[in-house]
Short mmCIF file of the N, C-alpha and C atoms (twelve columns), coordinates in Angstrom:
data_MODEL
# 
_entry.id   MODEL 
# 
loop_
_atom_site.group_PDB 
_atom_site.id 
_atom_site.type_symbol 
_atom_site.label_atom_id 
_atom_site.label_alt_id 
_atom_site.label_comp_id 
_atom_site.label_asym_id 
_atom_site.label_seq_id 
_atom_site.Cartn_x 
_atom_site.Cartn_y 
_atom_site.Cartn_z 
_atom_site.pdbx_PDB_model_num 
ATOM 1   N N  . MET A 1  244.209 160.132 259.447 1 
ATOM 2   C CA . MET A 1  242.982 160.410 258.716 1 
ATOM 3   C C  . MET A 1  241.805 160.578 259.679 1 
ATOM 4   N N  . ASN A 2  241.727 159.749 260.702 1 
ATOM 5   C CA . ASN A 2  240.610 159.839 261.637 1 
ATOM 6   C C  . ASN A 2  240.603 161.164 262.387 1 
ATOM 7   N N  . ARG A 3  241.807 161.660 262.711 1 
ATOM 8   C CA . ARG A 3  241.893 162.922 263.443 1 
ATOM 9   C C  . ARG A 3  241.320 164.065 262.594 1 
ATOM 10  N N  . LYS A 4  241.680 164.098 261.323 1 
ATOM 11  C CA . LYS A 4  241.171 165.132 260.415 1 
ATOM 12  C C  . LYS A 4  239.649 165.038 260.292 1 
ATOM 13  N N  . LYS A 5  239.176 163.818 260.149 1 
ATOM 14  C CA . LYS A 5  237.733 163.600 259.988 1 
ATOM 15  C C  . LYS A 5  236.986 164.093 261.222 1 
ATOM 16  N N  . LYS A 6  237.508 163.774 262.401 1 
ATOM 17  C CA . LYS A 6  236.850 164.161 263.645 1 
ATOM 18  C C  . LYS A 6  236.828 165.685 263.789 1 
ATOM 19  N N  . ILE A 7  237.934 166.332 263.446 1 
ATOM 20  C CA . ILE A 7  237.993 167.789 263.536 1 
ATOM 21  C C  . ILE A 7  236.976 168.417 262.578 1 
ATOM 22  N N  . ASN A 8  236.927 167.900 261.344 1 
ATOM 23  C CA . ASN A 8  235.987 168.428 260.357 1 
ATOM 24  C C  . ASN A 8  234.540 168.230 260.806 1 
ATOM 25  N N  . GLU A 9  234.235 167.074 261.376 1 
ATOM 26  C CA . GLU A 9  232.879 166.819 261.863 1 
ATOM 27  C C  . GLU A 9  232.505 167.810 262.961 1 
ATOM 28  N N  . THR A 10 233.456 168.059 263.876 1 
ATOM 29  C CA . THR A 10 233.205 168.988 264.976 1 
ATOM 30  C C  . THR A 10 232.936 170.392 264.437 1 
ATOM 31  N N  . LEU A 11 233.744 170.832 263.481 1 
ATOM 32  C CA . LEU A 11 233.561 172.164 262.907 1 
ATOM 33  C C  . LEU A 11 232.238 172.272 262.158 1 
ATOM 34  N N  . LYS A 12 231.877 171.206 261.446 1 
ATOM 35  C CA . LYS A 12 230.612 171.213 260.717 1 
ATOM 36  C C  . LYS A 12 229.433 171.291 261.679 1 
ATOM 37  N N  . LYS A 13 229.523 170.550 262.801 1 
ATOM 38  C CA . LYS A 13 228.444 170.584 263.799 1 
ATOM 39  C C  . LYS A 13 228.268 171.989 264.366 1 
ATOM 40  N N  . LYS A 14 229.415 172.643 264.683 1 
ATOM 41  C CA . LYS A 14 229.347 173.996 265.232 1 
ATOM 42  C C  . LYS A 14 228.728 174.956 264.234 1 
ATOM 43  N N  . ALA A 15 229.131 174.839 262.962 1 
ATOM 44  C CA . ALA A 15 228.599 175.723 261.923 1 
ATOM 45  C C  . ALA A 15 227.110 175.489 261.740 1 
ATOM 46  N N  . LYS A 16 226.689 174.236 261.787 1 
ATOM 47  C CA . LYS A 16 225.283 173.906 261.615 1 
ATOM 48  C C  . LYS A 16 224.449 174.491 262.754 1 
ATOM 49  N N  . LYS A 17 224.947 174.379 263.989 1 
ATOM 50  C CA . LYS A 17 224.231 174.934 265.137 1 
ATOM 51  C C  . LYS A 17 224.134 176.449 265.050 1 
ATOM 52  N N  . ALA A 18 225.226 177.101 264.648 1 
ATOM 53  C CA . ALA A 18 225.225 178.564 264.526 1 
ATOM 54  C C  . ALA A 18 224.243 179.000 263.447 1 
ATOM 55  N N  . ASN A 19 224.183 178.271 262.352 1 
ATOM 56  C CA . ASN A 19 223.282 178.603 261.260 1 
ATOM 57  C C  . ASN A 19 221.829 178.400 261.687 1 
ATOM 58  N N  . ALA A 20 221.571 177.364 262.466 1 
ATOM 59  C CA . ALA A 20 220.212 177.083 262.927 1 
ATOM 60  C C  . ALA A 20 219.728 178.171 263.891 1 
ATOM 61  N N  . LYS A 21 220.641 178.750 264.675 1 
ATOM 62  C CA . LYS A 21 220.264 179.801 265.618 1 
ATOM 63  C C  . LYS A 21 219.825 181.062 264.896 1 
ATOM 64  N N  . LYS A 22 220.394 181.311 263.728 1 
ATOM 65  C CA . LYS A 22 220.075 182.522 262.966 1 
ATOM 66  C C  . LYS A 22 218.628 182.524 262.500 1 
ATOM 67  N N  . HIS A 23 218.129 181.379 262.108 1 
ATOM 68  C CA . HIS A 23 216.792 181.287 261.534 1 
ATOM 69  C C  . HIS A 23 215.772 181.021 262.631 1 
ATOM 70  N N  . SER A 24 214.781 181.902 262.704 1 
ATOM 71  C CA . SER A 24 213.737 181.697 263.693 1 
ATOM 72  C C  . SER A 24 212.582 180.935 263.056 1 
ATOM 73  N N  . SER A 25 211.805 180.306 263.865 1 
ATOM 74  C CA . SER A 25 210.692 179.504 263.389 1 
ATOM 75  C C  . SER A 25 209.479 180.392 263.134 1 
ATOM 76  N N  . ASN A 26 208.655 179.994 262.179 1 
ATOM 77  C CA . ASN A 26 207.435 180.735 261.880 1 
ATOM 78  C C  . ASN A 26 206.234 180.209 262.657 1 
ATOM 79  N N  . LYS A 27 206.460 179.174 263.444 1 
ATOM 80  C CA . LYS A 27 205.356 178.589 264.192 1 
ATOM 81  C C  . LYS A 27 204.895 179.527 265.303 1 
ATOM 82  N N  . PRO A 28 203.595 179.629 265.520 1 
ATOM 83  C CA . PRO A 28 203.110 180.446 266.635 1 
ATOM 84  C C  . PRO A 28 203.404 179.747 267.965 1 
ATOM 85  N N  . ARG A 29 203.459 180.531 269.019 1 
ATOM 86  C CA . ARG A 29 203.738 179.989 270.344 1 
ATOM 87  C C  . ARG A 29 202.597 179.066 270.761 1 
ATOM 88  N N  . TYR A 30 202.942 177.938 271.391 1 
ATOM 89  C CA . TYR A 30 201.931 176.963 271.807 1 
ATOM 90  C C  . TYR A 30 201.157 177.511 273.006 1 
ATOM 91  N N  . ILE A 31 199.842 177.424 272.931 1 
ATOM 92  C CA . ILE A 31 198.978 177.821 274.041 1 
ATOM 93  C C  . ILE A 31 198.163 176.598 274.434 1 
ATOM 94  N N  . SER A 32 198.309 176.197 275.684 1 
ATOM 95  C CA . SER A 32 197.635 174.982 276.131 1 
ATOM 96  C C  . SER A 32 196.125 175.172 276.154 1 
ATOM 97  N N  . LYS A 33 195.423 174.048 276.199 1 
ATOM 98  C CA . LYS A 33 193.966 174.057 276.183 1 
ATOM 99  C C  . LYS A 33 193.427 174.817 277.398 1 
ATOM 100 N N  . ALA A 34 194.061 174.613 278.553 1 
ATOM 101 C CA . ALA A 34 193.617 175.274 279.781 1 
ATOM 102 C C  . ALA A 34 193.802 176.790 279.677 1 
ATOM 103 N N  . GLU A 35 194.942 177.214 279.091 1 
ATOM 104 C CA . GLU A 35 195.184 178.642 278.922 1 
ATOM 105 C C  . GLU A 35 194.167 179.259 277.968 1 
ATOM 106 N N  . ARG A 36 193.841 178.541 276.887 1 
ATOM 107 C CA . ARG A 36 192.856 179.045 275.925 1 
ATOM 108 C C  . ARG A 36 191.503 179.219 276.590 1 
ATOM 109 N N  . ALA A 37 191.113 178.243 277.409 1 
ATOM 110 C CA . ALA A 37 189.833 178.315 278.104 1 
ATOM 111 C C  . ALA A 37 189.829 179.501 279.065 1 
ATOM 112 N N  . ALA A 38 190.943 179.718 279.763 1 
ATOM 113 C CA . ALA A 38 191.031 180.835 280.703 1 
ATOM 114 C C  . ALA A 38 190.938 182.167 279.959 1 
ATOM 115 N N  . LEU A 39 191.610 182.271 278.816 1 
ATOM 116 C CA . LEU A 39 191.555 183.506 278.033 1 
ATOM 117 C C  . LEU A 39 190.149 183.784 277.522 1 
ATOM 118 N N  . GLU A 40 189.461 182.739 277.059 1 
ATOM 119 C CA . GLU A 40 188.094 182.905 276.574 1 
ATOM 120 C C  . GLU A 40 187.175 183.354 277.701 1 
ATOM 121 N N  . ALA A 41 187.341 182.765 278.879 1 
ATOM 122 C CA . ALA A 41 186.507 183.132 280.024 1 
ATOM 123 C C  . ALA A 41 186.774 184.577 280.428 1 
ATOM 124 N N  . GLU A 42 188.041 184.972 280.388 1 
ATOM 125 C CA . GLU A 42 188.405 186.333 280.747 1 
ATOM 126 C C  . GLU A 42 187.802 187.336 279.758 1 
ATOM 127 N N  . GLN A 43 187.846 187.004 278.479 1 
ATOM 128 C CA . GLN A 43 187.274 187.885 277.465 1 
ATOM 129 C C  . GLN A 43 185.759 187.987 277.628 1 
ATOM 130 N N  . ALA A 44 185.132 186.869 277.935 1 
ATOM 131 C CA . ALA A 44 183.678 186.869 278.106 1 
ATOM 132 C C  . ALA A 44 183.281 187.723 279.306 1 
ATOM 133 N N  . ASN A 45 184.068 187.690 280.357 1 
ATOM 134 C CA . ASN A 45 183.763 188.475 281.557 1 
ATOM 135 C C  . ASN A 45 184.042 189.960 281.353 1 
ATOM 136 N N  . SER A 46 185.075 190.290 280.608 1 
ATOM 137 C CA . SER A 46 185.462 191.694 280.454 1 
ATOM 138 C C  . SER A 46 184.574 192.438 279.462 1 
ATOM 139 N N  . GLU A 47 184.074 191.765 278.439 1 
ATOM 140 C CA . GLU A 47 183.229 192.414 277.442 1 
ATOM 141 C C  . GLU A 47 181.757 192.178 277.771 1 
ATOM 142 N N  . PRO A 48 180.986 193.264 277.902 1 
ATOM 143 C CA . PRO A 48 179.542 193.069 278.135 1 
ATOM 144 C C  . PRO A 48 178.911 192.486 276.871 1 
ATOM 145 N N  . SER A 49 177.891 191.711 277.069 1 
ATOM 146 C CA . SER A 49 177.260 191.083 275.914 1 
ATOM 147 C C  . SER A 49 176.584 192.139 275.054 1 
ATOM 148 N N  . GLN A 50 176.875 192.101 273.767 1 
ATOM 149 C CA . GLN A 50 176.310 193.064 272.840 1 
ATOM 150 C C  . GLN A 50 175.187 192.395 272.077 1 
ATOM 151 N N  . PRO A 51 174.103 193.143 271.820 1 
ATOM 152 C CA . PRO A 51 173.006 192.538 271.057 1 
ATOM 153 C C  . PRO A 51 173.467 192.237 269.636 1 
ATOM 154 N N  . ALA A 52 172.863 191.236 269.047 1 
ATOM 155 C CA . ALA A 52 173.214 190.854 267.691 1 
ATOM 156 C C  . ALA A 52 172.813 191.964 266.735 1 
ATOM 157 N N  . PRO A 53 173.626 192.220 265.717 1 
ATOM 158 C CA . PRO A 53 173.278 193.286 264.773 1 
ATOM 159 C C  . PRO A 53 172.006 192.928 264.003 1 
ATOM 160 N N  . LEU A 54 171.180 193.925 263.788 1 
ATOM 161 C CA . LEU A 54 169.925 193.708 263.075 1 
ATOM 162 C C  . LEU A 54 170.204 193.647 261.582 1 
ATOM 163 N N  . GLU A 55 169.552 192.700 260.930 1 
ATOM 164 C CA . GLU A 55 169.722 192.593 259.493 1 
ATOM 165 C C  . GLU A 55 168.726 193.534 258.826 1 
ATOM 166 N N  . GLU A 56 169.193 194.217 257.809 1 
ATOM 167 C CA . GLU A 56 168.303 195.126 257.089 1 
ATOM 168 C C  . GLU A 56 167.431 194.311 256.159 1 
ATOM 169 N N  . SER A 57 166.133 194.562 256.208 1 
ATOM 170 C CA . SER A 57 165.255 193.822 255.321 1 
ATOM 171 C C  . SER A 57 165.287 194.445 253.940 1 
ATOM 172 N N  . LYS A 58 165.443 193.605 252.952 1 
ATOM 173 C CA . LYS A 58 165.485 194.093 251.573 1 
ATOM 174 C C  . LYS A 58 164.066 194.077 251.010 1 
ATOM 175 N N  . PRO A 59 163.704 195.131 250.311 1 
ATOM 176 C CA . PRO A 59 162.345 195.145 249.739 1 
ATOM 177 C C  . PRO A 59 162.228 194.079 248.652 1 
ATOM 178 N N  . GLN A 60 161.115 193.388 248.673 1 
ATOM 179 C CA . GLN A 60 160.894 192.345 247.661 1 
ATOM 180 C C  . GLN A 60 160.318 192.971 246.412 1 
ATOM 181 N N  . THR A 61 160.798 192.532 245.268 1 
ATOM 182 C CA . THR A 61 160.337 193.082 244.006 1 
ATOM 183 C C  . THR A 61 159.499 192.101 243.251 1 
# 
């Protein structure tokens, strides 16, 4: 009985691992704090500062 149980457990483990490989995670890739800071600095350097858009004044009634 133990031999059968062990074989079944092994087969179940293999099937579970194969099934888990099929499904990909929906989580976004982790970006460290240092990488985020570097990316922000790079974006700030590459894009010239643009003036803030002017708000249109609405006529008062």
